[in-house]
Amino acid sequence: MAFQGRGAFLFRVCGNQAGYLWEIPLLVLLITVVVSIVGPLLPSPWDLIPIALLAAAWIFFLIYNFFFAGWIPGRRK
């Protein structure tokens, strides 16, 4: 019984994917596709702006994925 309680505790601490928002990874993929199409068409100094936006989107995605993946809107702990 103690082992089951410990497993349930770890499951609650780590969070589950019940409240995973699929919009975040889909937006990151969309931004990646747009940057890969638009980036090569821009002149040299301006092609860094879409790359910086892509890096910011990936950083936001990684922070969301690692820390807030089990978040459910309206639910408080």
mmCIF file of C-alpha atoms in Angstrom:
data_model
loop_
_atom_site.group_PDB
_atom_site.id
_atom_site.type_symbol
_atom_site.label_atom_id
_atom_site.label_comp_id
_atom_site.label_asym_id
_atom_site.label_seq_id
_atom_site.Cartn_x
_atom_site.Cartn_y
_atom_site.Cartn_z
ATOM 1 C CA MET A 1 0.000 0.000 0.000
ATOM 2 C CA ALA A 2 2.822 2.409 0.775
ATOM 3 C CA PHE A 3 4.287 1.885 -2.709
ATOM 4 C CA GLN A 4 0.978 2.722 -4.398
ATOM 5 C CA GLY A 5 0.658 5.872 -2.322
ATOM 6 C CA ARG A 6 4.162 6.953 -3.271
ATOM 7 C CA GLY A 7 3.474 6.297 -6.967
ATOM 8 C CA ALA A 8 0.272 8.300 -6.850
ATOM 9 C CA PHE A 9 2.130 11.123 -5.114
ATOM 10 C CA LEU A 10 4.809 11.175 -7.834
ATOM 11 C CA PHE A 11 2.112 11.164 -10.512
ATOM 12 C CA ARG A 12 0.444 14.192 -8.922
ATOM 13 C CA VAL A 13 3.742 16.023 -8.441
ATOM 14 C CA CYS A 14 4.930 15.450 -12.008
ATOM 15 C CA GLY A 15 1.560 16.365 -13.488
ATOM 16 C CA ASN A 16 -0.282 14.558 -16.209
ATOM 17 C CA GLN A 17 -1.102 15.451 -19.764
ATOM 18 C CA ALA A 18 -4.840 15.880 -19.115
ATOM 19 C CA GLY A 19 -4.714 19.648 -19.557
ATOM 20 C CA TYR A 20 -2.125 19.711 -22.302
ATOM 21 C CA LEU A 21 -2.853 22.501 -24.728
ATOM 22 C CA TRP A 22 -2.105 21.333 -28.255
ATOM 23 C CA GLU A 23 -2.224 24.903 -29.535
ATOM 24 C CA ILE A 24 1.269 25.658 -28.240
ATOM 25 C CA PRO A 25 3.138 22.939 -30.195
ATOM 26 C CA LEU A 26 0.973 23.560 -33.266
ATOM 27 C CA LEU A 27 1.799 27.280 -33.187
ATOM 28 C CA VAL A 28 5.506 26.496 -32.862
ATOM 29 C CA LEU A 29 5.323 24.157 -35.862
ATOM 30 C CA LEU A 30 3.429 26.779 -37.864
ATOM 31 C CA ILE A 31 5.997 29.455 -36.990
ATOM 32 C CA THR A 32 8.791 27.054 -37.983
ATOM 33 C CA VAL A 33 7.212 26.457 -41.392
ATOM 34 C CA VAL A 34 6.625 30.175 -41.994
ATOM 35 C CA VAL A 35 10.185 31.081 -40.992
ATOM 36 C CA SER A 36 11.640 28.341 -43.193
ATOM 37 C CA ILE A 37 9.714 29.769 -46.174
ATOM 38 C CA VAL A 38 10.091 33.508 -45.496
ATOM 39 C CA GLY A 39 13.614 33.511 -44.036
ATOM 40 C CA PRO A 40 15.564 32.785 -47.224
ATOM 41 C CA LEU A 41 13.545 35.390 -49.168
ATOM 42 C CA LEU A 42 14.583 38.297 -46.929
ATOM 43 C CA PRO A 43 17.787 40.307 -47.375
ATOM 44 C CA SER A 44 20.750 39.698 -45.084
ATOM 45 C CA PRO A 45 20.138 41.896 -42.022
ATOM 46 C CA TRP A 46 16.371 41.287 -41.989
ATOM 47 C CA ASP A 47 16.506 37.503 -42.072
ATOM 48 C CA LEU A 48 17.546 37.466 -38.407
ATOM 49 C CA ILE A 49 14.158 38.766 -37.231
ATOM 50 C CA PRO A 50 12.158 35.632 -38.168
ATOM 51 C CA ILE A 51 14.936 33.456 -36.759
ATOM 52 C CA ALA A 52 14.770 35.383 -33.455
ATOM 53 C CA LEU A 53 10.981 34.994 -33.384
ATOM 54 C CA LEU A 54 11.378 31.276 -34.010
ATOM 55 C CA ALA A 55 13.913 30.985 -31.180
ATOM 56 C CA ALA A 56 11.553 32.853 -28.832
ATOM 57 C CA ALA A 57 8.675 30.564 -29.811
ATOM 58 C CA TRP A 58 10.785 27.450 -29.182
ATOM 59 C CA ILE A 59 11.942 28.771 -25.790
ATOM 60 C CA PHE A 60 8.322 29.500 -24.825
ATOM 61 C CA PHE A 61 7.310 26.007 -25.983
ATOM 62 C CA LEU A 62 10.066 24.312 -23.991
ATOM 63 C CA ILE A 63 9.243 26.260 -20.823
ATOM 64 C CA TYR A 64 5.541 25.438 -21.250
ATOM 65 C CA ASN A 65 6.229 21.788 -22.023
ATOM 66 C CA PHE A 66 8.503 21.198 -19.039
ATOM 67 C CA PHE A 67 6.745 23.260 -16.375
ATOM 68 C CA PHE A 68 3.058 23.731 -17.266
ATOM 69 C CA ALA A 69 2.080 20.684 -19.357
ATOM 70 C CA GLY A 70 -0.448 19.366 -16.827
ATOM 71 C CA TRP A 71 -2.106 22.735 -16.296
ATOM 72 C CA ILE A 72 -5.898 22.737 -16.646
ATOM 73 C CA PRO A 73 -7.675 26.087 -17.041
ATOM 74 C CA GLY A 74 -9.789 26.989 -14.003
ATOM 75 C CA ARG A 75 -8.333 24.328 -11.691
ATOM 76 C CA ARG A 76 -6.327 25.379 -8.676
ATOM 77 C CA LYS A 77 -4.173 23.187 -6.466
#
